[in-house]
Amino acid sequence: YSKGIELFIQKALTTNYFGTLSLSLFDAKYTALDSVERESDYNNNFILTAVGGYNLGKEWIASSKIRLTGGRPYTPINPVDGTQLVTEYNSADLPLYSSVDVRLEKRWNFKGWTLVSYLDIQNIFNKKNVTEYKWNKFTRQIEADESLGILPTIGINAMF
C-alpha cells in the first residue's frame, strides 16, 4: 500500500523572479509472501524541492534548486562476512539526501526560436550523498557508495 499528500506552490515569472516549492509526504509498504510488512525500496517518506530564479535583465537569468529527501530503506550487511541480513530486509535507512544547484543562463530571442547558453553547477556544496552501502571483499569492510561531488555543466539549447 502507499499513501501520501503533495503540496505544490508556484510563483510564475510575472515580475523579475519566479519559483516553485514542492513537498511530498508519503509512506509505501508491502506485505511479502511471508506475511511480514516491509518498507518499499523507495520509501523515502518525504521529498522537498525548491526552485527559484531571478531575471537579471538583458535576457540573463540566475536560478537555484534545493533538494532534500528522506533516506531510502536498505537491507543491513553483516559486518563479519558481508552477507545481507535478509531477515532485516529494508529495516535501515540511508542518510538524508540533499543538494543545492545553481545556474546562470543567457537567452537570445530570434524570430521563431530562442538560443539559450548556460552554466549549471550541480551539488555546489560538494555534498557526498550516500547512495548505498556495499561490502568490500578486499578490505572486508562495509563501505558507503557516494554520489558525485560538484558537477559543472556548460550547454547550449536551441528552442523552436
mmCIF file of C-alpha atoms in Angstrom:
data_model
loop_
_atom_site.group_PDB
_atom_site.id
_atom_site.type_symbol
_atom_site.label_atom_id
_atom_site.label_comp_id
_atom_site.label_asym_id
_atom_site.label_seq_id
_atom_site.Cartn_x
_atom_site.Cartn_y
_atom_site.Cartn_z
ATOM 1 C CA TYR A 1 0.000 0.000 0.000
ATOM 2 C CA SER A 2 1.028 3.585 -0.324
ATOM 3 C CA LYS A 3 -0.438 6.791 0.976
ATOM 4 C CA GLY A 4 0.655 10.383 0.853
ATOM 5 C CA ILE A 5 -0.025 14.003 0.197
ATOM 6 C CA GLU A 6 1.663 16.572 -2.015
ATOM 7 C CA LEU A 7 1.850 20.352 -1.821
ATOM 8 C CA PHE A 8 2.899 22.403 -4.849
ATOM 9 C CA ILE A 9 3.221 26.192 -4.873
ATOM 10 C CA GLN A 10 4.318 28.197 -7.916
ATOM 11 C CA LYS A 11 5.229 31.848 -8.424
ATOM 12 C CA ALA A 12 5.235 32.447 -12.173
ATOM 13 C CA LEU A 13 7.608 34.937 -13.816
ATOM 14 C CA THR A 14 5.334 37.993 -13.679
ATOM 15 C CA THR A 15 7.981 40.314 -12.285
ATOM 16 C CA ASN A 16 11.708 39.645 -12.096
ATOM 17 C CA TYR A 17 11.557 36.489 -10.017
ATOM 18 C CA PHE A 18 9.955 33.051 -10.147
ATOM 19 C CA GLY A 19 9.856 29.954 -8.008
ATOM 20 C CA THR A 20 8.257 26.651 -7.122
ATOM 21 C CA LEU A 21 8.049 24.695 -3.915
ATOM 22 C CA SER A 22 7.067 21.042 -3.877
ATOM 23 C CA LEU A 23 6.683 18.866 -0.792
ATOM 24 C CA SER A 24 5.634 15.217 -0.941
ATOM 25 C CA LEU A 25 4.966 13.247 2.244
ATOM 26 C CA PHE A 26 4.325 9.550 1.736
ATOM 27 C CA ASP A 27 4.578 6.046 3.123
ATOM 28 C CA ALA A 28 4.922 2.966 0.899
ATOM 29 C CA LYS A 29 4.999 -0.556 2.294
ATOM 30 C CA TYR A 30 4.181 -4.047 1.136
ATOM 31 C CA THR A 31 3.453 -7.420 2.628
ATOM 32 C CA ALA A 32 5.644 -10.199 1.245
ATOM 33 C CA LEU A 33 4.743 -13.878 0.842
ATOM 34 C CA ASP A 34 5.971 -14.495 4.400
ATOM 35 C CA SER A 35 3.174 -12.129 5.632
ATOM 36 C CA VAL A 36 5.671 -9.617 7.046
ATOM 37 C CA GLU A 37 5.044 -5.941 6.256
ATOM 38 C CA ARG A 38 8.195 -4.206 4.993
ATOM 39 C CA GLU A 39 9.326 -0.829 3.711
ATOM 40 C CA SER A 40 9.122 -0.401 -0.046
ATOM 41 C CA ASP A 41 12.521 0.078 -1.771
ATOM 42 C CA TYR A 42 11.932 3.789 -2.482
ATOM 43 C CA ASN A 43 10.054 4.779 0.662
ATOM 44 C CA ASN A 44 11.971 7.982 1.380
ATOM 45 C CA ASN A 45 8.961 9.320 3.345
ATOM 46 C CA PHE A 46 9.445 12.861 2.033
ATOM 47 C CA ILE A 47 10.801 14.825 -0.903
ATOM 48 C CA LEU A 48 11.239 18.589 -0.756
ATOM 49 C CA THR A 49 12.240 20.559 -3.853
ATOM 50 C CA ALA A 50 12.514 24.335 -4.106
ATOM 51 C CA VAL A 51 13.429 26.123 -7.329
ATOM 52 C CA GLY A 52 13.840 29.865 -7.630
ATOM 53 C CA GLY A 53 15.255 32.336 -10.035
ATOM 54 C CA TYR A 54 15.717 35.992 -10.819
ATOM 55 C CA ASN A 55 15.647 37.810 -14.136
ATOM 56 C CA LEU A 56 18.817 39.922 -14.079
ATOM 57 C CA GLY A 57 17.835 41.857 -17.210
ATOM 58 C CA LYS A 58 19.053 41.763 -20.808
ATOM 59 C CA GLU A 59 17.932 38.097 -21.007
ATOM 60 C CA TRP A 60 20.220 36.915 -18.168
ATOM 61 C CA ILE A 61 18.604 34.613 -15.590
ATOM 62 C CA ALA A 62 20.116 33.270 -12.358
ATOM 63 C CA SER A 63 18.422 30.349 -10.625
ATOM 64 C CA SER A 64 18.918 27.734 -7.948
ATOM 65 C CA LYS A 65 17.417 24.384 -6.920
ATOM 66 C CA ILE A 66 17.415 22.798 -3.474
ATOM 67 C CA ARG A 67 16.552 19.112 -2.986
ATOM 68 C CA LEU A 68 16.103 17.267 0.282
ATOM 69 C CA THR A 69 14.801 13.715 0.622
ATOM 70 C CA GLY A 70 14.490 11.221 3.403
ATOM 71 C CA GLY A 71 16.840 8.281 3.442
ATOM 72 C CA ARG A 72 15.882 5.352 1.231
ATOM 73 C CA PRO A 73 15.462 1.996 3.011
ATOM 74 C CA TYR A 74 18.189 -0.610 2.617
ATOM 75 C CA THR A 75 18.994 -4.055 3.944
ATOM 76 C CA PRO A 76 21.819 -4.072 6.504
ATOM 77 C CA ILE A 77 25.008 -6.004 5.775
ATOM 78 C CA ASN A 78 26.566 -8.455 8.222
ATOM 79 C CA PRO A 79 29.867 -6.774 9.263
ATOM 80 C CA VAL A 80 31.541 -10.156 9.778
ATOM 81 C CA ASP A 81 31.109 -11.772 6.364
ATOM 82 C CA GLY A 82 29.393 -9.196 4.119
ATOM 83 C CA THR A 83 26.154 -11.092 3.595
ATOM 84 C CA GLN A 84 22.875 -9.225 3.565
ATOM 85 C CA LEU A 85 20.771 -9.707 6.666
ATOM 86 C CA VAL A 86 17.713 -10.936 4.758
ATOM 87 C CA THR A 87 15.583 -11.183 7.899
ATOM 88 C CA GLU A 88 16.124 -7.415 8.276
ATOM 89 C CA TYR A 89 15.141 -6.564 4.691
ATOM 90 C CA ASN A 90 14.799 -2.756 4.280
ATOM 91 C CA SER A 91 14.922 -2.243 8.043
ATOM 92 C CA ALA A 92 17.527 0.562 7.959
ATOM 93 C CA ASP A 93 17.547 3.934 6.181
ATOM 94 C CA LEU A 94 20.286 5.670 4.237
ATOM 95 C CA PRO A 95 21.196 9.185 5.450
ATOM 96 C CA LEU A 96 19.187 12.170 4.219
ATOM 97 C CA TYR A 97 19.953 13.265 0.655
ATOM 98 C CA SER A 98 20.492 16.958 -0.053
ATOM 99 C CA SER A 99 21.813 19.001 -2.939
ATOM 100 C CA VAL A 100 21.950 22.646 -3.986
ATOM 101 C CA ASP A 101 22.358 23.543 -7.660
ATOM 102 C CA VAL A 102 22.928 26.962 -9.268
ATOM 103 C CA ARG A 103 22.512 28.060 -12.867
ATOM 104 C CA LEU A 104 23.262 31.158 -14.923
ATOM 105 C CA GLU A 105 21.802 31.409 -18.399
ATOM 106 C CA LYS A 106 21.672 33.861 -21.258
ATOM 107 C CA ARG A 107 18.871 33.888 -23.856
ATOM 108 C CA TRP A 108 18.902 35.210 -27.387
ATOM 109 C CA ASN A 109 15.453 35.515 -28.946
ATOM 110 C CA PHE A 110 15.147 35.276 -32.722
ATOM 111 C CA LYS A 111 12.113 35.120 -34.960
ATOM 112 C CA GLY A 112 10.524 31.731 -34.248
ATOM 113 C CA TRP A 113 13.240 30.350 -31.968
ATOM 114 C CA THR A 114 15.421 31.027 -28.920
ATOM 115 C CA LEU A 115 19.066 30.191 -28.249
ATOM 116 C CA VAL A 116 19.984 29.546 -24.611
ATOM 117 C CA SER A 117 23.512 29.159 -23.268
ATOM 118 C CA TYR A 118 24.095 28.224 -19.650
ATOM 119 C CA LEU A 119 26.494 27.325 -16.875
ATOM 120 C CA ASP A 120 24.926 24.870 -14.433
ATOM 121 C CA ILE A 121 26.684 23.672 -11.279
ATOM 122 C CA GLN A 122 25.030 20.751 -9.524
ATOM 123 C CA ASN A 123 25.751 19.974 -5.878
ATOM 124 C CA ILE A 124 27.583 23.276 -5.368
ATOM 125 C CA PHE A 125 28.432 22.425 -1.726
ATOM 126 C CA ASN A 126 30.069 19.132 -2.808
ATOM 127 C CA LYS A 127 27.823 17.028 -0.526
ATOM 128 C CA LYS A 128 28.767 13.355 -0.745
ATOM 129 C CA ASN A 129 25.334 11.737 -0.512
ATOM 130 C CA VAL A 130 25.318 8.040 0.365
ATOM 131 C CA THR A 131 23.536 6.074 -2.379
ATOM 132 C CA GLU A 132 24.111 2.595 -0.901
ATOM 133 C CA TYR A 133 26.289 0.516 1.393
ATOM 134 C CA LYS A 134 28.280 -2.372 -0.033
ATOM 135 C CA TRP A 135 30.747 -4.986 1.115
ATOM 136 C CA ASN A 136 34.364 -4.586 0.015
ATOM 137 C CA LYS A 137 35.655 -8.154 -0.298
ATOM 138 C CA PHE A 138 39.285 -6.983 -0.299
ATOM 139 C CA THR A 139 39.197 -4.896 2.889
ATOM 140 C CA ARG A 140 36.374 -6.979 4.386
ATOM 141 C CA GLN A 141 34.539 -3.841 5.448
ATOM 142 C CA ILE A 142 31.230 -2.167 4.743
ATOM 143 C CA GLU A 143 31.741 0.952 2.629
ATOM 144 C CA ALA A 144 29.460 3.807 1.667
ATOM 145 C CA ASP A 145 28.961 4.322 -2.067
ATOM 146 C CA GLU A 146 28.698 8.088 -2.520
ATOM 147 C CA SER A 147 27.296 10.231 -5.286
ATOM 148 C CA LEU A 148 29.418 12.541 -7.393
ATOM 149 C CA GLY A 149 30.503 15.798 -5.857
ATOM 150 C CA ILE A 150 30.326 19.075 -7.726
ATOM 151 C CA LEU A 151 29.192 18.623 -11.315
ATOM 152 C CA PRO A 152 29.600 21.653 -13.613
ATOM 153 C CA THR A 153 27.871 21.661 -16.987
ATOM 154 C CA ILE A 154 28.088 24.124 -19.863
ATOM 155 C CA GLY A 155 25.457 23.910 -22.557
ATOM 156 C CA ILE A 156 23.613 25.433 -25.456
ATOM 157 C CA ASN A 157 19.944 24.801 -26.241
ATOM 158 C CA ALA A 158 18.062 25.799 -29.361
ATOM 159 C CA MET A 159 14.316 26.004 -28.694
ATOM 160 C CA PHE A 160 11.924 26.113 -31.659
#
